[in-house]
Amino acid sequence: MKLQVALVASYFLSFFITRLKLPGWAIYCLHLALATAINCLASLCVWFNVPNPASGIVCLLVSIVISGKVISIGDFKGLRRSQQSQPSLKQLAFFLFAPTMVYCDAYPLANSRSPKRVLGLVLLILFTISFEYSFAMQYMLPSLYNTASAFDDGDWLKLAEGVFKMAVPALVLWTMGFVGFFHGLLNLLAEILRFGDRHFYSAWWNSTSLSMFWRQWNRPVHLFLKVHVFEPLELMGAPRYVAMAIVFLVSAILHEVAISVPF
């Protein structure tokens, strides 16, 4: 709980940074430093104080999202200055919970909320959490323990067998996690906030290439990387393939931090 409070408090430092009488590049650099500090703080706390890997992954994912939002604020309010220069606390609070990682002073809003839809999404999230927990306990943990034992004993054949045994259960857990997060949680936040843009994923299951899959399965992160990493690199004259490689590297590092540190 203390970590979450520290992360939120760090996020709201943007309110004061954007009001400093500094050049735009300095405002952006301060936001970049703040985002780095947020991720370092979360990583250290998870490494030393969170023994449960699942809880650690959640904490790090939250820190990565918050740090991305901080970078987005710094980009639009510092480097680009394409919108009003000083966001209000209300705007920052809305952006903190909004299911997007690209900052705007105003977003399209729905006319009303649907209590039935909110209830249905809450039930969906609870179902996916309970299903994933039960499924992991029943099918993943036994194979994981056997695989870890085989690794310690140097039994590579048994190790390979354990990895293959976990392939299908891991796919099921990933799919249910996708449903619970991208369809359940993000739509729940959008419904509560009346957030209008609810294009959180496209038909990634119909992808015909790996690049199409990465563009479609996680739209909020894809748009963040496109707006704040890929397009600035192209504007600076970087070849398209170099910009794509850097985007892939940034995404890979963030995924590695979220998965590796808790374990």
Short mmCIF file of N, CA and C in Angstrom, two decimals, residues 93-240:
data_model
loop_
_atom_site.label_atom_id
_atom_site.label_comp_id
_atom_site.label_asym_id
_atom_site.label_seq_id
_atom_site.Cartn_x
_atom_site.Cartn_y
_atom_site.Cartn_z
N ALA A 93 -5.67 14.02 -12.41
CA ALA A 93 -6.36 12.92 -11.75
C ALA A 93 -7.16 12.09 -12.76
N PHE A 94 -7.81 12.76 -13.71
CA PHE A 94 -8.56 12.03 -14.73
C PHE A 94 -7.61 11.18 -15.57
N PHE A 95 -6.48 11.76 -15.98
CA PHE A 95 -5.52 11.03 -16.81
C PHE A 95 -4.91 9.85 -16.06
N LEU A 96 -4.73 9.99 -14.74
CA LEU A 96 -4.16 8.90 -13.94
C LEU A 96 -5.00 7.64 -14.05
N PHE A 97 -6.32 7.79 -14.02
CA PHE A 97 -7.21 6.62 -14.05
C PHE A 97 -7.77 6.32 -15.44
N ALA A 98 -7.58 7.22 -16.39
CA ALA A 98 -8.11 7.00 -17.73
C ALA A 98 -7.39 5.84 -18.41
N PRO A 99 -8.10 5.02 -19.17
CA PRO A 99 -7.48 3.86 -19.82
C PRO A 99 -6.74 4.26 -21.10
N THR A 100 -5.79 5.17 -20.96
CA THR A 100 -4.95 5.61 -22.07
C THR A 100 -3.60 6.02 -21.50
N MET A 101 -2.58 6.01 -22.34
CA MET A 101 -1.25 6.44 -21.91
C MET A 101 -0.77 7.66 -22.69
N VAL A 102 -1.64 8.26 -23.48
CA VAL A 102 -1.30 9.47 -24.24
C VAL A 102 -2.11 10.63 -23.70
N TYR A 103 -1.42 11.65 -23.21
CA TYR A 103 -2.10 12.76 -22.53
C TYR A 103 -2.79 13.69 -23.51
N CYS A 104 -3.99 14.14 -23.11
CA CYS A 104 -4.71 15.22 -23.78
C CYS A 104 -5.36 16.09 -22.71
N ASP A 105 -5.57 17.35 -23.02
CA ASP A 105 -6.26 18.21 -22.06
C ASP A 105 -7.73 17.83 -21.93
N ALA A 106 -8.30 17.27 -23.00
CA ALA A 106 -9.70 16.85 -22.96
C ALA A 106 -9.87 15.61 -23.84
N TYR A 107 -10.73 14.72 -23.40
CA TYR A 107 -11.00 13.48 -24.13
C TYR A 107 -12.49 13.43 -24.49
N PRO A 108 -12.84 12.68 -25.55
CA PRO A 108 -14.26 12.48 -25.84
C PRO A 108 -14.93 11.70 -24.72
N LEU A 109 -16.10 12.16 -24.28
CA LEU A 109 -16.81 11.53 -23.17
C LEU A 109 -18.18 11.03 -23.61
N ALA A 110 -18.59 9.90 -23.04
CA ALA A 110 -19.93 9.38 -23.29
C ALA A 110 -20.95 10.22 -22.53
N ASN A 111 -22.19 10.14 -22.95
CA ASN A 111 -23.24 10.96 -22.32
C ASN A 111 -23.61 10.47 -20.93
N SER A 112 -23.48 9.17 -20.68
CA SER A 112 -23.92 8.64 -19.39
C SER A 112 -23.18 7.35 -19.07
N ARG A 113 -23.37 6.87 -17.84
CA ARG A 113 -22.82 5.59 -17.42
C ARG A 113 -23.93 4.54 -17.38
N SER A 114 -23.55 3.29 -17.56
CA SER A 114 -24.51 2.20 -17.48
C SER A 114 -24.21 1.34 -16.25
N PRO A 115 -25.03 1.42 -15.20
CA PRO A 115 -24.79 0.59 -14.00
C PRO A 115 -24.78 -0.91 -14.32
N LYS A 116 -25.62 -1.35 -15.25
CA LYS A 116 -25.64 -2.77 -15.61
C LYS A 116 -24.32 -3.19 -16.25
N ARG A 117 -23.79 -2.33 -17.10
CA ARG A 117 -22.50 -2.65 -17.74
C ARG A 117 -21.37 -2.66 -16.70
N VAL A 118 -21.41 -1.72 -15.77
CA VAL A 118 -20.40 -1.68 -14.71
C VAL A 118 -20.44 -2.98 -13.91
N LEU A 119 -21.65 -3.41 -13.51
CA LEU A 119 -21.80 -4.64 -12.74
C LEU A 119 -21.31 -5.84 -13.54
N GLY A 120 -21.67 -5.90 -14.82
CA GLY A 120 -21.24 -7.02 -15.65
C GLY A 120 -19.72 -7.08 -15.78
N LEU A 121 -19.07 -5.94 -15.93
CA LEU A 121 -17.62 -5.91 -16.05
C LEU A 121 -16.94 -6.29 -14.73
N VAL A 122 -17.51 -5.86 -13.61
CA VAL A 122 -16.97 -6.25 -12.30
C VAL A 122 -17.04 -7.77 -12.13
N LEU A 123 -18.18 -8.35 -12.49
CA LEU A 123 -18.33 -9.81 -12.39
C LEU A 123 -17.36 -10.53 -13.31
N LEU A 124 -17.14 -9.98 -14.51
CA LEU A 124 -16.19 -10.58 -15.44
C LEU A 124 -14.77 -10.57 -14.86
N ILE A 125 -14.39 -9.46 -14.26
CA ILE A 125 -13.05 -9.36 -13.67
C ILE A 125 -12.89 -10.34 -12.51
N LEU A 126 -13.90 -10.42 -11.64
CA LEU A 126 -13.84 -11.36 -10.52
C LEU A 126 -13.76 -12.80 -11.01
N PHE A 127 -14.52 -13.11 -12.07
CA PHE A 127 -14.48 -14.46 -12.62
C PHE A 127 -13.10 -14.79 -13.19
N THR A 128 -12.50 -13.88 -13.93
CA THR A 128 -11.19 -14.16 -14.52
C THR A 128 -10.12 -14.31 -13.45
N ILE A 129 -10.20 -13.49 -12.38
CA ILE A 129 -9.22 -13.61 -11.30
C ILE A 129 -9.34 -14.97 -10.62
N SER A 130 -10.56 -15.37 -10.28
CA SER A 130 -10.76 -16.66 -9.61
C SER A 130 -10.39 -17.82 -10.53
N PHE A 131 -10.72 -17.71 -11.81
CA PHE A 131 -10.38 -18.77 -12.76
C PHE A 131 -8.86 -18.90 -12.89
N GLU A 132 -8.17 -17.78 -13.04
CA GLU A 132 -6.72 -17.84 -13.22
C GLU A 132 -6.03 -18.41 -11.99
N TYR A 133 -6.50 -18.01 -10.82
CA TYR A 133 -5.89 -18.52 -9.59
C TYR A 133 -6.09 -20.03 -9.49
N SER A 134 -7.32 -20.50 -9.70
CA SER A 134 -7.60 -21.93 -9.60
C SER A 134 -6.85 -22.72 -10.68
N PHE A 135 -6.84 -22.18 -11.89
CA PHE A 135 -6.19 -22.87 -13.01
C PHE A 135 -4.69 -22.96 -12.79
N ALA A 136 -4.09 -21.87 -12.29
CA ALA A 136 -2.65 -21.87 -12.05
C ALA A 136 -2.28 -22.86 -10.96
N MET A 137 -3.08 -22.90 -9.89
CA MET A 137 -2.81 -23.84 -8.80
C MET A 137 -2.94 -25.29 -9.26
N GLN A 138 -3.89 -25.54 -10.15
CA GLN A 138 -4.16 -26.91 -10.56
C GLN A 138 -3.20 -27.40 -11.65
N TYR A 139 -2.86 -26.54 -12.60
CA TYR A 139 -2.13 -27.01 -13.78
C TYR A 139 -0.73 -26.41 -13.94
N MET A 140 -0.48 -25.22 -13.38
CA MET A 140 0.81 -24.57 -13.60
C MET A 140 1.83 -24.87 -12.51
N LEU A 141 1.42 -24.73 -11.26
CA LEU A 141 2.38 -24.87 -10.17
C LEU A 141 3.03 -26.25 -10.10
N PRO A 142 2.27 -27.35 -10.23
CA PRO A 142 2.95 -28.66 -10.20
C PRO A 142 4.02 -28.80 -11.28
N SER A 143 3.70 -28.38 -12.50
CA SER A 143 4.70 -28.46 -13.58
C SER A 143 5.86 -27.52 -13.32
N LEU A 144 5.57 -26.35 -12.74
CA LEU A 144 6.62 -25.39 -12.45
C LEU A 144 7.59 -25.93 -11.41
N TYR A 145 7.06 -26.55 -10.36
CA TYR A 145 7.93 -27.14 -9.33
C TYR A 145 8.76 -28.28 -9.91
N ASN A 146 8.15 -29.11 -10.74
CA ASN A 146 8.90 -30.21 -11.35
C ASN A 146 9.99 -29.70 -12.28
N THR A 147 9.68 -28.63 -13.01
CA THR A 147 10.66 -28.05 -13.92
C THR A 147 11.82 -27.44 -13.15
N ALA A 148 11.52 -26.75 -12.05
CA ALA A 148 12.58 -26.15 -11.23
C ALA A 148 13.47 -27.24 -10.64
N SER A 149 12.85 -28.35 -10.20
CA SER A 149 13.62 -29.46 -9.66
C SER A 149 14.52 -30.08 -10.72
N ALA A 150 13.99 -30.23 -11.94
CA ALA A 150 14.78 -30.79 -13.04
C ALA A 150 15.95 -29.87 -13.39
N PHE A 151 15.73 -28.57 -13.31
CA PHE A 151 16.81 -27.61 -13.59
C PHE A 151 17.92 -27.73 -12.56
N ASP A 152 17.53 -27.86 -11.29
CA ASP A 152 18.53 -27.99 -10.22
C ASP A 152 19.33 -29.29 -10.35
N ASP A 153 18.64 -30.35 -10.82
CA ASP A 153 19.31 -31.65 -10.96
C ASP A 153 20.07 -31.80 -12.27
N GLY A 154 19.87 -30.85 -13.17
CA GLY A 154 20.54 -30.94 -14.48
C GLY A 154 19.91 -31.96 -15.40
N ASP A 155 18.65 -32.30 -15.15
CA ASP A 155 17.94 -33.26 -16.00
C ASP A 155 17.26 -32.49 -17.13
N TRP A 156 17.98 -32.30 -18.25
CA TRP A 156 17.49 -31.44 -19.32
C TRP A 156 16.30 -32.04 -20.05
N LEU A 157 16.22 -33.36 -20.13
CA LEU A 157 15.07 -33.99 -20.79
C LEU A 157 13.79 -33.72 -20.00
N LYS A 158 13.87 -33.89 -18.68
CA LYS A 158 12.71 -33.62 -17.83
C LYS A 158 12.38 -32.13 -17.83
N LEU A 159 13.41 -31.29 -17.93
CA LEU A 159 13.20 -29.85 -18.00
C LEU A 159 12.42 -29.48 -19.26
N ALA A 160 12.83 -30.04 -20.40
CA ALA A 160 12.13 -29.77 -21.66
C ALA A 160 10.68 -30.27 -21.59
N GLU A 161 10.49 -31.44 -20.98
CA GLU A 161 9.13 -31.98 -20.83
C GLU A 161 8.26 -31.05 -20.00
N GLY A 162 8.82 -30.51 -18.91
CA GLY A 162 8.05 -29.59 -18.08
C GLY A 162 7.69 -28.30 -18.80
N VAL A 163 8.62 -27.80 -19.60
CA VAL A 163 8.33 -26.57 -20.37
C VAL A 163 7.19 -26.81 -21.34
N PHE A 164 7.22 -27.95 -22.04
CA PHE A 164 6.14 -28.25 -22.99
C PHE A 164 4.81 -28.47 -22.28
N LYS A 165 4.86 -29.05 -21.09
CA LYS A 165 3.62 -29.26 -20.33
C LYS A 165 2.98 -27.94 -19.91
N MET A 166 3.81 -26.92 -19.70
CA MET A 166 3.29 -25.62 -19.27
C MET A 166 2.84 -24.75 -20.43
N ALA A 167 3.11 -25.15 -21.66
CA ALA A 167 2.82 -24.29 -22.82
C ALA A 167 1.33 -24.00 -22.96
N VAL A 168 0.51 -25.06 -22.95
CA VAL A 168 -0.94 -24.86 -23.12
C VAL A 168 -1.56 -24.15 -21.92
N PRO A 169 -1.28 -24.56 -20.67
CA PRO A 169 -1.81 -23.80 -19.53
C PRO A 169 -1.39 -22.33 -19.53
N ALA A 170 -0.15 -22.06 -19.95
CA ALA A 170 0.29 -20.66 -20.01
C ALA A 170 -0.51 -19.88 -21.04
N LEU A 171 -0.82 -20.51 -22.15
CA LEU A 171 -1.64 -19.85 -23.18
C LEU A 171 -3.04 -19.55 -22.66
N VAL A 172 -3.62 -20.50 -21.92
CA VAL A 172 -4.94 -20.28 -21.34
C VAL A 172 -4.91 -19.13 -20.35
N LEU A 173 -3.90 -19.11 -19.48
CA LEU A 173 -3.79 -18.03 -18.50
C LEU A 173 -3.59 -16.68 -19.19
N TRP A 174 -2.77 -16.65 -20.22
CA TRP A 174 -2.54 -15.39 -20.96
C TRP A 174 -3.83 -14.90 -21.59
N THR A 175 -4.59 -15.81 -22.21
CA THR A 175 -5.83 -15.42 -22.87
C THR A 175 -6.85 -14.89 -21.87
N MET A 176 -7.00 -15.59 -20.74
CA MET A 176 -7.95 -15.13 -19.73
C MET A 176 -7.49 -13.82 -19.10
N GLY A 177 -6.17 -13.66 -18.94
CA GLY A 177 -5.66 -12.39 -18.44
C GLY A 177 -5.95 -11.25 -19.40
N PHE A 178 -5.83 -11.54 -20.69
CA PHE A 178 -6.16 -10.53 -21.70
C PHE A 178 -7.63 -10.13 -21.59
N VAL A 179 -8.51 -11.11 -21.48
CA VAL A 179 -9.95 -10.82 -21.37
C VAL A 179 -10.24 -10.00 -20.12
N GLY A 180 -9.65 -10.41 -19.00
CA GLY A 180 -9.91 -9.71 -17.74
C GLY A 180 -9.39 -8.29 -17.73
N PHE A 181 -8.21 -8.06 -18.33
CA PHE A 181 -7.61 -6.73 -18.29
C PHE A 181 -8.11 -5.84 -19.42
N PHE A 182 -7.92 -6.26 -20.66
CA PHE A 182 -8.21 -5.38 -21.79
C PHE A 182 -9.71 -5.23 -22.03
N HIS A 183 -10.47 -6.31 -21.84
CA HIS A 183 -11.92 -6.19 -22.03
C HIS A 183 -12.63 -5.82 -20.74
N GLY A 184 -12.14 -6.34 -19.62
CA GLY A 184 -12.81 -6.10 -18.35
C GLY A 184 -12.40 -4.82 -17.68
N LEU A 185 -11.14 -4.73 -17.21
CA LEU A 185 -10.70 -3.60 -16.41
C LEU A 185 -10.70 -2.29 -17.19
N LEU A 186 -10.16 -2.29 -18.40
CA LEU A 186 -10.08 -1.04 -19.16
C LEU A 186 -11.47 -0.52 -19.52
N ASN A 187 -12.38 -1.41 -19.89
CA ASN A 187 -13.75 -0.98 -20.17
C ASN A 187 -14.47 -0.53 -18.91
N LEU A 188 -14.14 -1.15 -17.76
CA LEU A 188 -14.73 -0.72 -16.50
C LEU A 188 -14.29 0.72 -16.17
N LEU A 189 -13.00 1.00 -16.29
CA LEU A 189 -12.51 2.36 -16.06
C LEU A 189 -13.15 3.34 -17.03
N ALA A 190 -13.26 2.92 -18.29
CA ALA A 190 -13.87 3.80 -19.30
C ALA A 190 -15.34 4.07 -18.97
N GLU A 191 -16.05 3.06 -18.50
CA GLU A 191 -17.46 3.23 -18.18
C GLU A 191 -17.63 4.15 -16.98
N ILE A 192 -16.81 3.98 -15.96
CA ILE A 192 -16.92 4.82 -14.76
C ILE A 192 -16.58 6.27 -15.08
N LEU A 193 -15.53 6.47 -15.90
CA LEU A 193 -15.09 7.83 -16.25
C LEU A 193 -15.83 8.41 -17.46
N ARG A 194 -16.71 7.60 -18.07
CA ARG A 194 -17.40 7.98 -19.30
C ARG A 194 -16.41 8.26 -20.44
N PHE A 195 -15.30 7.56 -20.42
CA PHE A 195 -14.26 7.73 -21.42
C PHE A 195 -14.76 7.23 -22.77
N GLY A 196 -14.64 8.07 -23.81
CA GLY A 196 -15.28 7.75 -25.08
C GLY A 196 -14.51 6.81 -25.98
N ASP A 197 -13.18 6.91 -25.99
CA ASP A 197 -12.37 6.10 -26.90
C ASP A 197 -12.09 4.76 -26.25
N ARG A 198 -12.78 3.71 -26.68
CA ARG A 198 -12.65 2.39 -26.06
C ARG A 198 -12.05 1.36 -27.01
N HIS A 199 -11.19 1.84 -27.88
CA HIS A 199 -10.50 0.94 -28.83
C HIS A 199 -9.23 0.44 -28.16
N PHE A 200 -9.36 -0.54 -27.26
CA PHE A 200 -8.24 -1.02 -26.49
C PHE A 200 -7.49 -2.15 -27.18
N TYR A 201 -8.12 -2.81 -28.12
CA TYR A 201 -7.47 -3.86 -28.88
C TYR A 201 -8.23 -4.06 -30.18
N SER A 202 -7.51 -4.56 -31.18
CA SER A 202 -8.13 -4.91 -32.46
C SER A 202 -8.16 -6.44 -32.58
N ALA A 203 -8.54 -6.93 -33.72
CA ALA A 203 -8.68 -8.38 -33.92
C ALA A 203 -7.30 -9.02 -34.11
N TRP A 204 -6.52 -9.06 -32.99
CA TRP A 204 -5.16 -9.60 -33.08
C TRP A 204 -5.15 -11.08 -33.43
N TRP A 205 -6.25 -11.79 -33.17
CA TRP A 205 -6.31 -13.22 -33.47
C TRP A 205 -6.37 -13.47 -34.98
N ASN A 206 -6.62 -12.42 -35.76
CA ASN A 206 -6.61 -12.55 -37.22
C ASN A 206 -5.31 -12.01 -37.83
N SER A 207 -4.31 -11.75 -37.00
CA SER A 207 -3.06 -11.18 -37.50
C SER A 207 -2.36 -12.14 -38.46
N THR A 208 -1.80 -11.59 -39.51
CA THR A 208 -1.08 -12.40 -40.49
C THR A 208 0.43 -12.21 -40.39
N SER A 209 0.88 -11.37 -39.46
CA SER A 209 2.31 -11.16 -39.25
C SER A 209 2.55 -10.76 -37.81
N LEU A 210 3.78 -10.91 -37.36
CA LEU A 210 4.11 -10.56 -35.98
C LEU A 210 3.95 -9.06 -35.74
N SER A 211 4.34 -8.24 -36.71
CA SER A 211 4.22 -6.79 -36.54
C SER A 211 2.75 -6.38 -36.42
N MET A 212 1.87 -7.03 -37.18
CA MET A 212 0.44 -6.73 -37.07
C MET A 212 -0.09 -7.13 -35.70
N PHE A 213 0.37 -8.26 -35.19
CA PHE A 213 -0.06 -8.69 -33.85
C PHE A 213 0.34 -7.67 -32.80
N TRP A 214 1.60 -7.19 -32.84
CA TRP A 214 2.06 -6.24 -31.82
C TRP A 214 1.30 -4.93 -31.91
N ARG A 215 0.85 -4.54 -33.10
CA ARG A 215 0.09 -3.29 -33.24
C ARG A 215 -1.34 -3.43 -32.73
N GLN A 216 -1.89 -4.65 -32.75
CA GLN A 216 -3.32 -4.81 -32.50
C GLN A 216 -3.67 -5.31 -31.11
N TRP A 217 -2.77 -6.04 -30.45
CA TRP A 217 -3.21 -6.70 -29.22
C TRP A 217 -3.22 -5.76 -28.03
N ASN A 218 -2.42 -4.69 -28.05
CA ASN A 218 -2.33 -3.77 -26.90
C ASN A 218 -2.30 -2.35 -27.44
N ARG A 219 -3.46 -1.82 -27.78
CA ARG A 219 -3.53 -0.52 -28.42
C ARG A 219 -3.04 0.63 -27.54
N PRO A 220 -3.34 0.69 -26.25
CA PRO A 220 -2.85 1.81 -25.44
C PRO A 220 -1.32 1.92 -25.43
N VAL A 221 -0.63 0.80 -25.25
CA VAL A 221 0.83 0.83 -25.25
C VAL A 221 1.36 1.09 -26.65
N HIS A 222 0.72 0.51 -27.66
CA HIS A 222 1.14 0.74 -29.05
C HIS A 222 1.07 2.23 -29.40
N LEU A 223 -0.01 2.89 -29.02
CA LEU A 223 -0.15 4.31 -29.32
C LEU A 223 0.88 5.13 -28.55
N PHE A 224 1.15 4.74 -27.28
CA PHE A 224 2.16 5.45 -26.50
C PHE A 224 3.52 5.36 -27.17
N LEU A 225 3.92 4.16 -27.56
CA LEU A 225 5.22 3.97 -28.21
C LEU A 225 5.28 4.68 -29.56
N LYS A 226 4.17 4.69 -30.26
CA LYS A 226 4.13 5.36 -31.56
C LYS A 226 4.28 6.87 -31.40
N VAL A 227 3.52 7.45 -30.46
CA VAL A 227 3.50 8.91 -30.30
C VAL A 227 4.76 9.43 -29.63
N HIS A 228 5.26 8.70 -28.63
CA HIS A 228 6.34 9.24 -27.80
C HIS A 228 7.72 8.63 -28.06
N VAL A 229 7.80 7.60 -28.89
CA VAL A 229 9.10 7.02 -29.22
C VAL A 229 9.31 6.98 -30.73
N PHE A 230 8.40 6.35 -31.46
CA PHE A 230 8.60 6.14 -32.90
C PHE A 230 8.56 7.45 -33.68
N GLU A 231 7.50 8.24 -33.52
CA GLU A 231 7.37 9.47 -34.30
C GLU A 231 8.47 10.49 -33.98
N PRO A 232 8.85 10.71 -32.70
CA PRO A 232 9.98 11.62 -32.45
C PRO A 232 11.29 11.15 -33.09
N LEU A 233 11.53 9.84 -33.11
CA LEU A 233 12.74 9.34 -33.75
C LEU A 233 12.71 9.61 -35.25
N GLU A 234 11.57 9.43 -35.88
CA GLU A 234 11.46 9.72 -37.31
C GLU A 234 11.64 11.22 -37.58
N LEU A 235 11.10 12.06 -36.71
CA LEU A 235 11.27 13.51 -36.89
C LEU A 235 12.74 13.92 -36.74
N MET A 236 13.49 13.18 -35.94
CA MET A 236 14.92 13.47 -35.78
C MET A 236 15.76 12.90 -36.92
N GLY A 237 15.10 12.23 -37.87
CA GLY A 237 15.81 11.73 -39.04
C GLY A 237 16.24 10.29 -38.96
N ALA A 238 15.83 9.57 -37.95
CA ALA A 238 16.20 8.15 -37.84
C ALA A 238 15.49 7.34 -38.91
N PRO A 239 16.19 6.41 -39.56
CA PRO A 239 15.53 5.53 -40.53
C PRO A 239 14.39 4.76 -39.87
N ARG A 240 13.42 4.39 -40.67
CA ARG A 240 12.24 3.72 -40.14
C ARG A 240 12.61 2.42 -39.41
#
